[in-house]
mmCIF file with all atom_site columns, C-alpha atoms in Angstrom:
data_model
loop_
_atom_site.group_PDB
_atom_site.id
_atom_site.type_symbol
_atom_site.label_atom_id
_atom_site.label_alt_id
_atom_site.label_comp_id
_atom_site.label_asym_id
_atom_site.label_entity_id
_atom_site.label_seq_id
_atom_site.pdbx_PDB_ins_code
_atom_site.Cartn_x
_atom_site.Cartn_y
_atom_site.Cartn_z
_atom_site.occupancy
_atom_site.B_iso_or_equiv
_atom_site.pdbx_formal_charge
_atom_site.auth_seq_id
_atom_site.auth_comp_id
_atom_site.auth_asym_id
_atom_site.auth_atom_id
_atom_site.pdbx_PDB_model_num
ATOM 1  C CA . MET A 1 1  ? 123.273 26.176 153.728 1.00 64.00 ? 1  MET A CA 1
ATOM 2  C CA . SER A 1 2  ? 125.323 25.724 150.584 1.00 88.00 ? 2  SER A CA 1
ATOM 3  C CA . PHE A 1 3  ? 124.582 27.731 147.452 1.00 89.00 ? 3  PHE A CA 1
ATOM 4  C CA . GLU A 1 4  ? 123.775 24.519 145.556 1.00 92.00 ? 4  GLU A CA 1
ATOM 5  C CA . GLN A 1 5  ? 121.027 23.634 148.052 1.00 93.00 ? 5  GLN A CA 1
ATOM 6  C CA . SER A 1 6  ? 119.360 27.052 147.810 1.00 96.00 ? 6  SER A CA 1
ATOM 7  C CA . VAL A 1 7  ? 115.902 27.247 146.255 1.00 97.00 ? 7  VAL A CA 1
ATOM 8  C CA . VAL A 1 8  ? 115.767 29.799 143.439 1.00 97.00 ? 8  VAL A CA 1
ATOM 9  C CA . ILE A 1 9  ? 112.772 32.135 143.145 1.00 97.00 ? 9  ILE A CA 1
ATOM 10 C CA . PHE A 1 10 ? 111.966 35.223 141.131 1.00 97.00 ? 10 PHE A CA 1
ATOM 11 C CA . ARG A 1 11 ? 111.988 38.392 143.185 1.00 96.00 ? 11 ARG A CA 1
ATOM 12 C CA . ARG A 1 12 ? 108.530 39.839 143.783 1.00 95.00 ? 12 ARG A CA 1
ATOM 13 C CA . GLY A 1 13 ? 107.471 41.959 140.816 1.00 95.00 ? 13 GLY A CA 1
ATOM 14 C CA . TYR A 1 14 ? 109.880 40.193 138.430 1.00 97.00 ? 14 TYR A CA 1
ATOM 15 C CA . ARG A 1 15 ? 108.874 37.662 135.799 1.00 95.00 ? 15 ARG A CA 1
ATOM 16 C CA . MET A 1 16 ? 110.166 36.146 132.594 1.00 96.00 ? 16 MET A CA 1
ATOM 17 C CA . GLN A 1 17 ? 108.086 36.026 129.442 1.00 96.00 ? 17 GLN A CA 1
ATOM 18 C CA . TRP A 1 18 ? 108.386 35.788 125.669 1.00 96.00 ? 18 TRP A CA 1
ATOM 19 C CA . GLU A 1 19 ? 108.188 39.241 124.109 1.00 95.00 ? 19 GLU A CA 1
ATOM 20 C CA . ALA A 1 20 ? 107.182 38.965 120.452 1.00 96.00 ? 20 ALA A CA 1
ATOM 21 C CA . ALA A 1 21 ? 108.066 42.603 119.747 1.00 93.00 ? 21 ALA A CA 1
ATOM 22 C CA . GLN A 1 22 ? 111.633 41.922 120.941 1.00 90.00 ? 22 GLN A CA 1
ATOM 23 C CA . ASN A 1 23 ? 111.709 38.395 119.456 1.00 95.00 ? 23 ASN A CA 1
ATOM 24 C CA . CYS A 1 24 ? 113.233 37.084 122.675 1.00 96.00 ? 24 CYS A CA 1
ATOM 25 C CA . HIS A 1 25 ? 112.518 36.255 126.297 1.00 97.00 ? 25 HIS A CA 1
ATOM 26 C CA . VAL A 1 26 ? 112.697 39.185 128.682 1.00 97.00 ? 26 VAL A CA 1
ATOM 27 C CA . ILE A 1 27 ? 112.679 39.803 132.410 1.00 96.00 ? 27 ILE A CA 1
ATOM 28 C CA . LEU A 1 28 ? 109.948 42.275 133.254 1.00 95.00 ? 28 LEU A CA 1
ATOM 29 C CA . TYR A 1 29 ? 110.244 44.283 136.441 1.00 94.00 ? 29 TYR A CA 1
ATOM 30 C CA . PRO A 1 30 ? 108.730 47.474 137.835 1.00 92.00 ? 30 PRO A CA 1
ATOM 31 C CA . GLU A 1 31 ? 111.481 49.720 136.432 1.00 88.00 ? 31 GLU A CA 1
ATOM 32 C CA . GLY A 1 32 ? 111.547 48.187 132.951 1.00 93.00 ? 32 GLY A CA 1
ATOM 33 C CA . MET A 1 33 ? 112.786 45.055 131.234 1.00 94.00 ? 33 MET A CA 1
ATOM 34 C CA . ALA A 1 34 ? 115.947 43.209 130.274 1.00 95.00 ? 34 ALA A CA 1
ATOM 35 C CA . LYS A 1 35 ? 116.385 41.151 127.126 1.00 96.00 ? 35 LYS A CA 1
ATOM 36 C CA . LEU A 1 36 ? 117.644 37.607 127.649 1.00 97.00 ? 36 LEU A CA 1
ATOM 37 C CA . ASN A 1 37 ? 119.755 35.508 125.349 1.00 96.00 ? 37 ASN A CA 1
ATOM 38 C CA . GLU A 1 38 ? 118.662 31.941 124.665 1.00 95.00 ? 38 GLU A CA 1
ATOM 39 C CA . THR A 1 39 ? 120.955 30.422 127.304 1.00 95.00 ? 39 THR A CA 1
ATOM 40 C CA . ALA A 1 40 ? 119.731 32.792 130.024 1.00 97.00 ? 40 ALA A CA 1
ATOM 41 C CA . ALA A 1 41 ? 116.113 32.035 129.122 1.00 97.00 ? 41 ALA A CA 1
ATOM 42 C CA . ILE A 1 42 ? 116.707 28.266 129.260 1.00 97.00 ? 42 ILE A CA 1
ATOM 43 C CA . ILE A 1 43 ? 118.220 28.573 132.739 1.00 97.00 ? 43 ILE A CA 1
ATOM 44 C CA . LEU A 1 44 ? 115.517 30.912 134.054 1.00 98.00 ? 44 LEU A CA 1
ATOM 45 C CA . GLU A 1 45 ? 112.767 28.656 132.673 1.00 97.00 ? 45 GLU A CA 1
ATOM 46 C CA . GLN A 1 46 ? 113.828 26.186 135.377 1.00 97.00 ? 46 GLN A CA 1
ATOM 47 C CA . VAL A 1 47 ? 113.182 28.698 138.183 1.00 97.00 ? 47 VAL A CA 1
ATOM 48 C CA . ASP A 1 48 ? 109.868 27.628 139.697 1.00 96.00 ? 48 ASP A CA 1
ATOM 49 C CA . GLY A 1 49 ? 110.304 28.528 143.358 1.00 95.00 ? 49 GLY A CA 1
ATOM 50 C CA . LYS A 1 50 ? 110.779 24.849 144.264 1.00 96.00 ? 50 LYS A CA 1
ATOM 51 C CA . ARG A 1 51 ? 113.966 23.737 142.539 1.00 97.00 ? 51 ARG A CA 1
ATOM 52 C CA . THR A 1 52 ? 117.359 24.165 144.113 1.00 97.00 ? 52 THR A CA 1
ATOM 53 C CA . VAL A 1 53 ? 120.431 25.331 142.241 1.00 97.00 ? 53 VAL A CA 1
ATOM 54 C CA . ALA A 1 54 ? 121.643 21.698 142.216 1.00 97.00 ? 54 ALA A CA 1
ATOM 55 C CA . GLN A 1 55 ? 118.345 20.470 140.741 1.00 97.00 ? 55 GLN A CA 1
ATOM 56 C CA . ILE A 1 56 ? 118.455 23.118 138.004 1.00 98.00 ? 56 ILE A CA 1
ATOM 57 C CA . ILE A 1 57 ? 122.027 22.106 137.165 1.00 97.00 ? 57 ILE A CA 1
ATOM 58 C CA . ASP A 1 58 ? 121.032 18.411 137.073 1.00 96.00 ? 58 ASP A CA 1
ATOM 59 C CA . LEU A 1 59 ? 118.066 19.107 134.775 1.00 97.00 ? 59 LEU A CA 1
ATOM 60 C CA . LEU A 1 60 ? 120.180 21.117 132.365 1.00 97.00 ? 60 LEU A CA 1
ATOM 61 C CA . ASN A 1 61 ? 123.009 18.552 132.377 1.00 96.00 ? 61 ASN A CA 1
ATOM 62 C CA . GLN A 1 62 ? 120.419 15.918 131.402 1.00 95.00 ? 62 GLN A CA 1
ATOM 63 C CA . ARG A 1 63 ? 118.874 18.176 128.752 1.00 95.00 ? 63 ARG A CA 1
ATOM 64 C CA . PHE A 1 64 ? 122.233 19.119 127.201 1.00 94.00 ? 64 PHE A CA 1
ATOM 65 C CA . PRO A 1 65 ? 124.569 16.127 127.667 1.00 92.00 ? 65 PRO A CA 1
ATOM 66 C CA . GLU A 1 66 ? 126.639 17.232 124.663 1.00 91.00 ? 66 GLU A CA 1
ATOM 67 C CA . ALA A 1 67 ? 127.700 20.336 126.634 1.00 86.00 ? 67 ALA A CA 1
ATOM 68 C CA . GLY A 1 68 ? 129.902 18.186 128.865 1.00 87.00 ? 68 GLY A CA 1
ATOM 69 C CA . GLY A 1 69 ? 128.658 19.722 132.097 1.00 88.00 ? 69 GLY A CA 1
ATOM 70 C CA . VAL A 1 70 ? 126.950 23.057 132.611 1.00 93.00 ? 70 VAL A CA 1
ATOM 71 C CA . ASP A 1 71 ? 127.591 23.343 136.348 1.00 94.00 ? 71 ASP A CA 1
ATOM 72 C CA . ASP A 1 72 ? 129.908 26.364 136.307 1.00 94.00 ? 72 ASP A CA 1
ATOM 73 C CA . ASP A 1 73 ? 127.963 28.237 133.614 1.00 95.00 ? 73 ASP A CA 1
ATOM 74 C CA . VAL A 1 74 ? 124.632 27.810 135.428 1.00 97.00 ? 74 VAL A CA 1
ATOM 75 C CA . THR A 1 75 ? 126.145 28.733 138.788 1.00 97.00 ? 75 THR A CA 1
ATOM 76 C CA . ASP A 1 76 ? 127.823 31.831 137.328 1.00 97.00 ? 76 ASP A CA 1
ATOM 77 C CA . PHE A 1 77 ? 124.634 32.944 135.600 1.00 97.00 ? 77 PHE A CA 1
ATOM 78 C CA . LEU A 1 78 ? 122.410 32.418 138.650 1.00 98.00 ? 78 LEU A CA 1
ATOM 79 C CA . GLN A 1 79 ? 124.847 34.374 140.812 1.00 97.00 ? 79 GLN A CA 1
ATOM 80 C CA . ALA A 1 80 ? 124.877 37.206 138.244 1.00 97.00 ? 80 ALA A CA 1
ATOM 81 C CA . ALA A 1 81 ? 121.060 37.164 138.041 1.00 97.00 ? 81 ALA A CA 1
ATOM 82 C CA . GLY A 1 82 ? 120.968 37.380 141.833 1.00 96.00 ? 82 GLY A CA 1
ATOM 83 C CA . LYS A 1 83 ? 123.256 40.421 141.752 1.00 96.00 ? 83 LYS A CA 1
ATOM 84 C CA . GLN A 1 84 ? 120.901 41.981 139.180 1.00 94.00 ? 84 GLN A CA 1
ATOM 85 C CA . LYS A 1 85 ? 118.119 41.338 141.740 1.00 94.00 ? 85 LYS A CA 1
ATOM 86 C CA . TRP A 1 86 ? 116.050 39.274 139.271 1.00 96.00 ? 86 TRP A CA 1
ATOM 87 C CA . ILE A 1 87 ? 116.074 36.210 141.533 1.00 97.00 ? 87 ILE A CA 1
ATOM 88 C CA . MET A 1 88 ? 116.624 35.317 145.181 1.00 97.00 ? 88 MET A CA 1
ATOM 89 C CA . PHE A 1 89 ? 117.945 32.245 146.965 1.00 96.00 ? 89 PHE A CA 1
ATOM 90 C CA . HIS A 1 90 ? 116.250 30.667 149.960 1.00 93.00 ? 90 HIS A CA 1
ATOM 91 C CA . ASP A 1 91 ? 117.003 27.805 152.302 1.00 88.00 ? 91 ASP A CA 1
ATOM 92 C CA . ALA A 1 92 ? 115.309 24.652 150.979 1.00 75.00 ? 92 ALA A CA 1
ATOM 93 C CA . ASN A 1 93 ? 113.995 23.746 154.440 1.00 66.00 ? 93 ASN A CA 1
#
């Protein structure tokens, strides 16, 4: 299975939400929370437990054509979020 064909899901106990007190999106998890910048929030909004990495990249390339391709940025961020244990990757089949 290639990384691009992996389905992205939030790890159990982790979720993203808007936090008015912080005036930003955050990842909430059992040990606390992490503030997200706007770019991170836009990427994580695409994580629905059904979309693959490739589908998320395609959606964001369509949404932001002026960026000239977000492939590497999205891949790098998703890999970093995986290392932070916010999200997991599963075989699409």
